[in-house]
């Protein structure tokens, strides 16, 4: 018997219309756990780097986490993987909600989609009965609209639906896959789904998920719940409210947006508005949220309430939202919260990433104001920010006129428009739009996470180590006094000695070796979550979470019937992190790509940055070009990667960059 | 003599305004009733289901009650505070009109047992796992009317007499009375 996982994947070939239920190899679970880990392995084995993102040969994999659907609180994540049309790298975009657990109840760990259907279809998974059904009658419809109509068509209110909107059908590079209150938004997974002519996947399941050691597992779950409850009454003092508690930032709950509106940047990630948050704005925005937010919501089996029902021109519910998407449209358009919540409803129906979409629209407005884009490019372009956003939203999702160019995101649009437009795409990492944040002094921890994070999204890399030191040593000592989450005692010392000013402050503190370890720890936690399907909001993201490296090995072992200790889990996360890196190396990723947006910090330190990257690569067992060495790969049981690297000339036998690589590098310079 | 007899009523109070729709109650209920306990979970086996309709903002945890062989002849709709609820949204029956509250393998009806177990739990597991307090537990005493209505006895005796005749009933009664 398989525990926590079902032991079966659903393989769907849309070109042939073929569906197979395939037993998976339990040894792969022991090597990679599930979710991201086994997704990455599938891509390594089956998607060579020559495959184009929109080719039928690209896979689109929906992988439920290893523990998804078990009683562990917050274990509900689905990791959606493909080759991204925007970054052209291996992408793993994730969603919470209810879809992943339902898939497990239906008896599958993953849905592996390949090929391209000749016409628009949706997949209906109901336990052992799986059908490819016509979806032409849903063409152009919204994500939530489609989900609702599919439920009606199937005559079952409780089907979980993951769907794309017009943006996905139009292959907008930042199209999302929406699932009610959650979405896989980043890196254009919706566009890949659209390229396969797959409108939606509807799931309903009624099978058991088994637990290997039931009593121990429930005991650990009960402990986590008790901790969550206790932590609810004890927010971390001295930290801004959205980071003081658990869960993802509690944007749906809080009214005080002084910190975001005055520290993050508006428009095309440019304008800082000091003094914006007046009493008047506070009052207006509070009223907006109180009027439009009708209920706080959770994902499957999670007590946190990170999401909310939002009602636009109705008293009930128009769509659901969470986290920072609350402000991205508002700030991109230089508008107010009412506008932000209204346009987000349309954008959610179209199925768009709420980071990239508003930034691309603000980018277009900037280009228009700089006269790089003209009235010829944008006929009848309105005068106000709000109307301009609606105008651009419509053009982008239809890929009409200028929208066809903007639909590729700021980086590619800048390249296609030319005339200096490239420089306006200034807030990308690896061609992907980032949080609108511009700071003064380089922070070494964040420098490494921004530069090397394979998820290309800071909020999903950062986490358990505080973002900055408290002002006084007493406060820092109080913080570390109760901090069992850390790998070892050195982390306490690094934090206590971290100062806001002086010798022990950024950019030179923490020192390079400590910075590498701090980054490694935070990254490791995310890799565990992305494999188990436990939400980062209860693990890798907040300060002092219920799940950490000292209790997760027991939880995973008791749930999945593995025999893991901390060292074992550590080895698996290293293996998975290295495999994801190797996938991207095979797709061309090298040191030159590992960098933050040029203007992210005003003060940059090229020498220090070089030391940091060198130190990090060395710590990870990679060569100086950011490629894992053959030795590292073999140590992690990834000898097959080393062999392919050698065959492809990515590594020479001694692990150094090959002559071929050096020649390419030389030519580029 | 005058003390009113009471019985204990176990009550789960359901505050639908507080429900965040997470279905933890379904997960833990099905795990609690698995054999061996907690060895599996499956909301389809749960004795509590959250009637969810997110776009209508409807979230109602409803508990499995009695089995009924036939569905209602008519099914009404309630409009409460602008929201339209199907009558089934409040109904506990394991009934042919819906898939809830039936074992998925056998189709046998399920019924909430308030997690009665040995040793006794302080609260049913669904309540313990509902950190949002949409589900809370209380026990209250309700007076019991245990006066015996003479007519009830008459009806029973008459039925016996109709079957066996009065003589037989009287003989049996006197024989049984001697045993006491």
PDB file of C-alpha atoms in Angstrom, chain A residues 258-500:
ATOM      1  CA  UNK A 258       0.910  52.711   5.041  1.00  0.00           C
ATOM      2  CA  UNK A 259       3.864  50.380   4.732  1.00  0.00           C
ATOM      3  CA  UNK A 260       3.054  49.050   1.252  1.00  0.00           C
ATOM      4  CA  UNK A 261       1.819  52.303  -0.224  1.00  0.00           C
ATOM      5  CA  UNK A 262       4.762  54.359   1.012  1.00  0.00           C
ATOM      6  CA  UNK A 263       7.617  51.846   0.702  1.00  0.00           C
ATOM      7  CA  UNK A 264       6.693  49.980  -2.457  1.00  0.00           C
ATOM      8  CA  UNK A 265       6.795  51.850  -5.734  1.00  0.00           C
ATOM      9  CA  UNK A 266       3.855  52.899  -7.912  1.00  0.00           C
ATOM     10  CA  UNK A 267       3.324  52.990 -11.666  1.00  0.00           C
ATOM     11  CA  UNK A 268       5.895  51.035 -13.616  1.00  0.00           C
ATOM     12  CA  UNK A 269       7.802  50.265 -10.397  1.00  0.00           C
ATOM     13  CA  UNK A 270       9.111  53.839 -10.281  1.00  0.00           C
ATOM     14  CA  UNK A 271       7.373  56.274  -7.992  1.00  0.00           C
ATOM     15  CA  UNK A 272       7.740  56.250  -4.237  1.00  0.00           C
ATOM     16  CA  UNK A 273       4.922  58.202  -2.580  1.00  0.00           C
ATOM     17  CA  UNK A 274       6.056  59.335   0.857  1.00  0.00           C
ATOM     18  CA  UNK A 275       3.182  60.817   2.828  1.00  0.00           C
ATOM     19  CA  UNK A 276       0.571  59.086   0.662  1.00  0.00           C
ATOM     20  CA  UNK A 277      -1.160  57.342   3.546  1.00  0.00           C
ATOM     21  CA  UNK A 278      -3.257  60.149   5.026  1.00  0.00           C
ATOM     22  CA  UNK A 279      -6.208  59.745   7.393  1.00  0.00           C
ATOM     23  CA  UNK A 280      -8.474  60.474   4.474  1.00  0.00           C
ATOM     24  CA  UNK A 281      -7.023  57.657   2.338  1.00  0.00           C
ATOM     25  CA  UNK A 282      -7.115  55.315   5.317  1.00  0.00           C
ATOM     26  CA  UNK A 283     -10.792  56.055   5.815  1.00  0.00           C
ATOM     27  CA  UNK A 284     -11.682  55.704   2.133  1.00  0.00           C
ATOM     28  CA  UNK A 285      -9.808  52.411   1.644  1.00  0.00           C
ATOM     29  CA  UNK A 286     -11.169  50.954   4.884  1.00  0.00           C
ATOM     30  CA  UNK A 287     -14.642  51.733   3.675  1.00  0.00           C
ATOM     31  CA  UNK A 288     -13.917  50.126   0.291  1.00  0.00           C
ATOM     32  CA  UNK A 289     -12.645  46.891   1.807  1.00  0.00           C
ATOM     33  CA  UNK A 290     -15.381  46.740   4.438  1.00  0.00           C
ATOM     34  CA  UNK A 291     -17.995  47.183   1.723  1.00  0.00           C
ATOM     35  CA  UNK A 292     -16.576  44.827  -0.914  1.00  0.00           C
ATOM     36  CA  UNK A 293     -15.094  42.067   1.242  1.00  0.00           C
ATOM     37  CA  UNK A 294     -17.877  39.717   2.248  1.00  0.00           C
ATOM     38  CA  UNK A 295     -16.035  36.844   3.931  1.00  0.00           C
ATOM     39  CA  UNK A 296     -12.543  35.714   4.863  1.00  0.00           C
ATOM     40  CA  UNK A 297     -11.678  32.367   3.294  1.00  0.00           C
ATOM     41  CA  UNK A 298      -9.294  29.467   3.694  1.00  0.00           C
ATOM     42  CA  UNK A 299      -7.820  26.795   1.471  1.00  0.00           C
ATOM     43  CA  UNK A 300      -8.469  23.107   2.047  1.00  0.00           C
ATOM     44  CA  UNK A 301      -7.960  22.045   5.674  1.00  0.00           C
ATOM     45  CA  UNK A 302      -6.251  25.219   6.834  1.00  0.00           C
ATOM     46  CA  UNK A 303      -7.293  27.470   9.721  1.00  0.00           C
ATOM     47  CA  UNK A 304      -5.570  30.562   8.288  1.00  0.00           C
ATOM     48  CA  UNK A 305      -7.830  32.999   6.478  1.00  0.00           C
ATOM     49  CA  UNK A 306      -5.596  34.466   3.784  1.00  0.00           C
ATOM     50  CA  UNK A 307      -8.270  34.873   1.125  1.00  0.00           C
ATOM     51  CA  UNK A 308     -11.559  36.701   0.841  1.00  0.00           C
ATOM     52  CA  UNK A 309     -14.752  36.871  -1.155  1.00  0.00           C
ATOM     53  CA  UNK A 310     -14.943  40.189  -2.945  1.00  0.00           C
ATOM     54  CA  UNK A 311     -18.255  41.584  -4.113  1.00  0.00           C
ATOM     55  CA  UNK A 312     -18.272  44.007  -7.036  1.00  0.00           C
ATOM     56  CA  UNK A 313     -21.650  45.713  -7.434  1.00  0.00           C
ATOM     57  CA  UNK A 314     -23.428  42.935  -5.595  1.00  0.00           C
ATOM     58  CA  UNK A 315     -23.774  42.081  -1.937  1.00  0.00           C
ATOM     59  CA  UNK A 316     -22.649  38.497  -2.273  1.00  0.00           C
ATOM     60  CA  UNK A 317     -19.457  37.481  -4.085  1.00  0.00           C
ATOM     61  CA  UNK A 318     -17.975  38.158  -7.524  1.00  0.00           C
ATOM     62  CA  UNK A 319     -14.566  36.564  -7.111  1.00  0.00           C
ATOM     63  CA  UNK A 320     -11.993  35.638  -4.531  1.00  0.00           C
ATOM     64  CA  UNK A 321      -8.656  37.267  -3.818  1.00  0.00           C
ATOM     65  CA  UNK A 322      -5.643  36.918  -1.583  1.00  0.00           C
ATOM     66  CA  UNK A 323      -2.429  38.576  -0.576  1.00  0.00           C
ATOM     67  CA  UNK A 324      -0.731  41.432  -2.399  1.00  0.00           C
ATOM     68  CA  UNK A 325      -2.910  41.281  -5.527  1.00  0.00           C
ATOM     69  CA  UNK A 326      -5.057  43.588  -3.392  1.00  0.00           C
ATOM     70  CA  UNK A 327      -2.725  46.471  -4.277  1.00  0.00           C
ATOM     71  CA  UNK A 328      -0.907  45.627  -7.513  1.00  0.00           C
ATOM     72  CA  UNK A 329      -3.499  47.074  -9.909  1.00  0.00           C
ATOM     73  CA  UNK A 330      -4.164  50.035  -7.629  1.00  0.00           C
ATOM     74  CA  UNK A 331      -0.487  50.958  -7.450  1.00  0.00           C
ATOM     75  CA  UNK A 332       0.292  50.160 -11.078  1.00  0.00           C
ATOM     76  CA  UNK A 333      -2.465  52.497 -12.253  1.00  0.00           C
ATOM     77  CA  UNK A 334      -1.730  55.127  -9.558  1.00  0.00           C
ATOM     78  CA  UNK A 335      -5.358  54.783  -8.496  1.00  0.00           C
ATOM     79  CA  UNK A 336      -7.355  53.782  -5.425  1.00  0.00           C
ATOM     80  CA  UNK A 337      -8.408  50.517  -3.799  1.00  0.00           C
ATOM     81  CA  UNK A 338     -11.908  50.578  -5.266  1.00  0.00           C
ATOM     82  CA  UNK A 339     -10.419  50.571  -8.761  1.00  0.00           C
ATOM     83  CA  UNK A 340      -7.934  47.841  -7.822  1.00  0.00           C
ATOM     84  CA  UNK A 341     -10.595  45.462  -6.538  1.00  0.00           C
ATOM     85  CA  UNK A 342     -12.848  46.131  -9.525  1.00  0.00           C
ATOM     86  CA  UNK A 343     -10.307  45.576 -12.272  1.00  0.00           C
ATOM     87  CA  UNK A 344      -8.939  42.527 -10.445  1.00  0.00           C
ATOM     88  CA  UNK A 345     -12.349  40.923 -10.879  1.00  0.00           C
ATOM     89  CA  UNK A 346     -12.105  41.254 -14.675  1.00  0.00           C
ATOM     90  CA  UNK A 347      -8.449  40.204 -14.670  1.00  0.00           C
ATOM     91  CA  UNK A 348      -9.226  37.125 -12.560  1.00  0.00           C
ATOM     92  CA  UNK A 349     -11.960  36.078 -14.989  1.00  0.00           C
ATOM     93  CA  UNK A 350      -9.534  36.565 -17.885  1.00  0.00           C
ATOM     94  CA  UNK A 351      -6.944  34.614 -15.888  1.00  0.00           C
ATOM     95  CA  UNK A 352      -3.920  36.890 -15.470  1.00  0.00           C
ATOM     96  CA  UNK A 353      -1.004  37.033 -13.044  1.00  0.00           C
ATOM     97  CA  UNK A 354      -1.640  40.004 -10.734  1.00  0.00           C
ATOM     98  CA  UNK A 355       2.090  40.823 -10.561  1.00  0.00           C
ATOM     99  CA  UNK A 356       3.010  40.851 -14.239  1.00  0.00           C
ATOM    100  CA  UNK A 357      -0.266  42.156 -15.695  1.00  0.00           C
ATOM    101  CA  UNK A 358      -0.484  45.528 -13.903  1.00  0.00           C
ATOM    102  CA  UNK A 359       3.237  46.064 -14.346  1.00  0.00           C
ATOM    103  CA  UNK A 360       3.022  45.440 -18.075  1.00  0.00           C
ATOM    104  CA  UNK A 361       0.139  47.900 -18.327  1.00  0.00           C
ATOM    105  CA  UNK A 362       2.039  50.551 -16.334  1.00  0.00           C
ATOM    106  CA  UNK A 363       5.046  49.904 -18.600  1.00  0.00           C
ATOM    107  CA  UNK A 364       2.884  50.624 -21.663  1.00  0.00           C
ATOM    108  CA  UNK A 365       1.622  53.862 -20.128  1.00  0.00           C
ATOM    109  CA  UNK A 366       5.196  54.946 -19.467  1.00  0.00           C
ATOM    110  CA  UNK A 367       6.186  54.177 -23.042  1.00  0.00           C
ATOM    111  CA  UNK A 368       3.219  56.200 -24.257  1.00  0.00           C
ATOM    112  CA  UNK A 369       4.171  59.144 -22.095  1.00  0.00           C
ATOM    113  CA  UNK A 370       7.759  58.868 -23.337  1.00  0.00           C
ATOM    114  CA  UNK A 371       6.314  58.916 -26.881  1.00  0.00           C
ATOM    115  CA  UNK A 372       7.902  55.568 -27.702  1.00  0.00           C
ATOM    116  CA  UNK A 373       4.387  54.236 -28.143  1.00  0.00           C
ATOM    117  CA  UNK A 374       2.086  56.653 -29.982  1.00  0.00           C
ATOM    118  CA  UNK A 375      -1.575  57.150 -30.790  1.00  0.00           C
ATOM    119  CA  UNK A 376      -0.916  55.087 -33.859  1.00  0.00           C
ATOM    120  CA  UNK A 377       0.044  52.135 -31.647  1.00  0.00           C
ATOM    121  CA  UNK A 378      -2.762  52.839 -29.239  1.00  0.00           C
ATOM    122  CA  UNK A 379      -5.703  54.405 -31.065  1.00  0.00           C
ATOM    123  CA  UNK A 380      -8.240  56.139 -28.797  1.00  0.00           C
ATOM    124  CA  UNK A 381      -5.998  55.683 -25.765  1.00  0.00           C
ATOM    125  CA  UNK A 382      -7.928  57.197 -22.826  1.00  0.00           C
ATOM    126  CA  UNK A 383      -6.615  60.018 -20.656  1.00  0.00           C
ATOM    127  CA  UNK A 384      -6.890  58.641 -17.123  1.00  0.00           C
ATOM    128  CA  UNK A 385      -4.936  55.822 -15.483  1.00  0.00           C
ATOM    129  CA  UNK A 386      -8.045  53.810 -14.627  1.00  0.00           C
ATOM    130  CA  UNK A 387      -9.461  53.901 -18.148  1.00  0.00           C
ATOM    131  CA  UNK A 388      -6.060  53.218 -19.646  1.00  0.00           C
ATOM    132  CA  UNK A 389      -5.760  50.060 -17.570  1.00  0.00           C
ATOM    133  CA  UNK A 390      -9.146  48.775 -18.739  1.00  0.00           C
ATOM    134  CA  UNK A 391      -8.155  49.629 -22.321  1.00  0.00           C
ATOM    135  CA  UNK A 392      -4.847  47.779 -22.049  1.00  0.00           C
ATOM    136  CA  UNK A 393      -6.382  44.802 -20.230  1.00  0.00           C
ATOM    137  CA  UNK A 394      -8.779  44.339 -23.104  1.00  0.00           C
ATOM    138  CA  UNK A 395      -6.066  44.640 -25.777  1.00  0.00           C
ATOM    139  CA  UNK A 396      -3.740  42.224 -23.973  1.00  0.00           C
ATOM    140  CA  UNK A 397      -6.213  39.404 -23.378  1.00  0.00           C
ATOM    141  CA  UNK A 398      -7.377  39.598 -26.989  1.00  0.00           C
ATOM    142  CA  UNK A 399      -3.798  40.035 -28.240  1.00  0.00           C
ATOM    143  CA  UNK A 400      -5.186  42.863 -30.320  1.00  0.00           C
ATOM    144  CA  UNK A 401      -2.961  45.604 -31.756  1.00  0.00           C
ATOM    145  CA  UNK A 402      -0.372  46.701 -29.193  1.00  0.00           C
ATOM    146  CA  UNK A 403      -1.837  44.059 -26.870  1.00  0.00           C
ATOM    147  CA  UNK A 404      -0.248  41.353 -28.985  1.00  0.00           C
ATOM    148  CA  UNK A 405       3.186  42.738 -28.101  1.00  0.00           C
ATOM    149  CA  UNK A 406       2.413  43.575 -24.472  1.00  0.00           C
ATOM    150  CA  UNK A 407       1.029  40.081 -23.948  1.00  0.00           C
ATOM    151  CA  UNK A 408       4.608  38.800 -23.967  1.00  0.00           C
ATOM    152  CA  UNK A 409       5.435  40.772 -20.784  1.00  0.00           C
ATOM    153  CA  UNK A 410       7.705  43.770 -20.331  1.00  0.00           C
ATOM    154  CA  UNK A 411      10.993  42.121 -21.320  1.00  0.00           C
ATOM    155  CA  UNK A 412       9.910  40.677 -24.659  1.00  0.00           C
ATOM    156  CA  UNK A 413       7.666  43.676 -25.399  1.00  0.00           C
ATOM    157  CA  UNK A 414      10.652  45.981 -24.814  1.00  0.00           C
ATOM    158  CA  UNK A 415      12.703  43.926 -27.263  1.00  0.00           C
ATOM    159  CA  UNK A 416       9.955  43.929 -29.894  1.00  0.00           C
ATOM    160  CA  UNK A 417       9.107  47.633 -29.566  1.00  0.00           C
ATOM    161  CA  UNK A 418      12.769  48.741 -29.552  1.00  0.00           C
ATOM    162  CA  UNK A 419      13.449  52.516 -29.730  1.00  0.00           C
ATOM    163  CA  UNK A 420      14.798  52.370 -26.190  1.00  0.00           C
ATOM    164  CA  UNK A 421      11.753  50.557 -24.799  1.00  0.00           C
ATOM    165  CA  UNK A 422      14.070  47.815 -23.517  1.00  0.00           C
ATOM    166  CA  UNK A 423      15.217  50.056 -20.660  1.00  0.00           C
ATOM    167  CA  UNK A 424      11.634  50.468 -19.434  1.00  0.00           C
ATOM    168  CA  UNK A 425      11.452  46.756 -18.678  1.00  0.00           C
ATOM    169  CA  UNK A 426      13.576  47.452 -15.630  1.00  0.00           C
ATOM    170  CA  UNK A 427      11.949  45.326 -12.967  1.00  0.00           C
ATOM    171  CA  UNK A 428      12.521  41.792 -14.241  1.00  0.00           C
ATOM    172  CA  UNK A 429      14.627  38.889 -13.096  1.00  0.00           C
ATOM    173  CA  UNK A 430      15.235  36.349 -15.841  1.00  0.00           C
ATOM    174  CA  UNK A 431      12.637  38.156 -18.007  1.00  0.00           C
ATOM    175  CA  UNK A 432       9.949  37.876 -15.328  1.00  0.00           C
ATOM    176  CA  UNK A 433       8.309  40.862 -13.587  1.00  0.00           C
ATOM    177  CA  UNK A 434       8.984  41.253  -9.860  1.00  0.00           C
ATOM    178  CA  UNK A 435       7.475  42.923  -6.789  1.00  0.00           C
ATOM    179  CA  UNK A 436       7.495  46.706  -7.246  1.00  0.00           C
ATOM    180  CA  UNK A 437      10.171  47.421  -4.680  1.00  0.00           C
ATOM    181  CA  UNK A 438      13.206  49.696  -4.953  1.00  0.00           C
ATOM    182  CA  UNK A 439      15.571  50.076  -2.034  1.00  0.00           C
ATOM    183  CA  UNK A 440      18.721  51.922  -1.009  1.00  0.00           C
ATOM    184  CA  UNK A 441      21.354  49.668   0.466  1.00  0.00           C
ATOM    185  CA  UNK A 442      22.091  46.212  -0.894  1.00  0.00           C
ATOM    186  CA  UNK A 443      21.086  43.416   1.461  1.00  0.00           C
ATOM    187  CA  UNK A 444      23.388  40.403   0.942  1.00  0.00           C
ATOM    188  CA  UNK A 445      20.761  37.798   1.891  1.00  0.00           C
ATOM    189  CA  UNK A 446      18.230  39.247  -0.506  1.00  0.00           C
ATOM    190  CA  UNK A 447      20.885  39.746  -3.173  1.00  0.00           C
ATOM    191  CA  UNK A 448      21.480  36.004  -3.232  1.00  0.00           C
ATOM    192  CA  UNK A 449      17.824  35.041  -3.031  1.00  0.00           C
ATOM    193  CA  UNK A 450      16.826  37.440  -5.822  1.00  0.00           C
ATOM    194  CA  UNK A 451      19.740  36.341  -7.984  1.00  0.00           C
ATOM    195  CA  UNK A 452      19.588  32.606  -7.589  1.00  0.00           C
ATOM    196  CA  UNK A 453      16.002  31.735  -6.629  1.00  0.00           C
ATOM    197  CA  UNK A 454      14.773  29.298  -9.223  1.00  0.00           C
ATOM    198  CA  UNK A 455      11.138  30.236  -8.579  1.00  0.00           C
ATOM    199  CA  UNK A 456      12.036  33.762  -9.699  1.00  0.00           C
ATOM    200  CA  UNK A 457       9.705  35.283  -7.150  1.00  0.00           C
ATOM    201  CA  UNK A 458      11.093  36.664  -3.903  1.00  0.00           C
ATOM    202  CA  UNK A 459       8.045  36.099  -1.728  1.00  0.00           C
ATOM    203  CA  UNK A 460       8.370  32.405  -2.416  1.00  0.00           C
ATOM    204  CA  UNK A 461      12.042  32.193  -1.548  1.00  0.00           C
ATOM    205  CA  UNK A 462      12.375  34.389   1.533  1.00  0.00           C
ATOM    206  CA  UNK A 463      11.072  33.344   4.880  1.00  0.00           C
ATOM    207  CA  UNK A 464      12.106  32.195   8.303  1.00  0.00           C
ATOM    208  CA  UNK A 465      15.033  34.577   8.922  1.00  0.00           C
ATOM    209  CA  UNK A 466      13.895  38.150   9.769  1.00  0.00           C
ATOM    210  CA  UNK A 467      14.136  40.599   6.877  1.00  0.00           C
ATOM    211  CA  UNK A 468      16.053  43.123   8.966  1.00  0.00           C
ATOM    212  CA  UNK A 469      17.514  43.417  12.465  1.00  0.00           C
ATOM    213  CA  UNK A 470      15.476  44.903  15.292  1.00  0.00           C
ATOM    214  CA  UNK A 471      16.872  48.235  16.500  1.00  0.00           C
ATOM    215  CA  UNK A 472      18.264  47.067  19.824  1.00  0.00           C
ATOM    216  CA  UNK A 473      20.295  44.075  20.907  1.00  0.00           C
ATOM    217  CA  UNK A 474      17.756  43.450  23.697  1.00  0.00           C
ATOM    218  CA  UNK A 475      14.958  43.058  21.150  1.00  0.00           C
ATOM    219  CA  UNK A 476      17.083  40.729  19.053  1.00  0.00           C
ATOM    220  CA  UNK A 477      17.996  38.649  22.075  1.00  0.00           C
ATOM    221  CA  UNK A 478      14.340  38.431  23.036  1.00  0.00           C
ATOM    222  CA  UNK A 479      13.516  37.274  19.500  1.00  0.00           C
ATOM    223  CA  UNK A 480      16.107  34.478  19.448  1.00  0.00           C
ATOM    224  CA  UNK A 481      15.352  33.330  23.002  1.00  0.00           C
ATOM    225  CA  UNK A 482      12.432  31.300  21.707  1.00  0.00           C
ATOM    226  CA  UNK A 483      13.542  30.150  18.261  1.00  0.00           C
ATOM    227  CA  UNK A 484      13.754  26.367  17.981  1.00  0.00           C
ATOM    228  CA  UNK A 485      13.220  26.523  14.205  1.00  0.00           C
ATOM    229  CA  UNK A 486      16.826  27.310  13.304  1.00  0.00           C
ATOM    230  CA  UNK A 487      19.220  24.667  11.970  1.00  0.00           C
ATOM    231  CA  UNK A 488      21.768  25.382  14.729  1.00  0.00           C
ATOM    232  CA  UNK A 489      22.796  27.947  17.348  1.00  0.00           C
ATOM    233  CA  UNK A 490      24.985  29.977  14.972  1.00  0.00           C
ATOM    234  CA  UNK A 491      21.878  31.467  13.397  1.00  0.00           C
ATOM    235  CA  UNK A 492      20.978  33.077  16.716  1.00  0.00           C
ATOM    236  CA  UNK A 493      24.397  34.649  16.967  1.00  0.00           C
ATOM    237  CA  UNK A 494      24.254  35.961  13.401  1.00  0.00           C
ATOM    238  CA  UNK A 495      20.931  37.572  14.112  1.00  0.00           C
ATOM    239  CA  UNK A 496      21.810  39.009  17.520  1.00  0.00           C
ATOM    240  CA  UNK A 497      24.945  40.603  16.115  1.00  0.00           C
ATOM    241  CA  UNK A 498      23.199  42.048  13.075  1.00  0.00           C
ATOM    242  CA  UNK A 499      22.903  45.853  13.497  1.00  0.00           C
ATOM    243  CA  UNK A 500      20.872  48.449  11.646  1.00  0.00           C
TER     244      UNK A 500
END
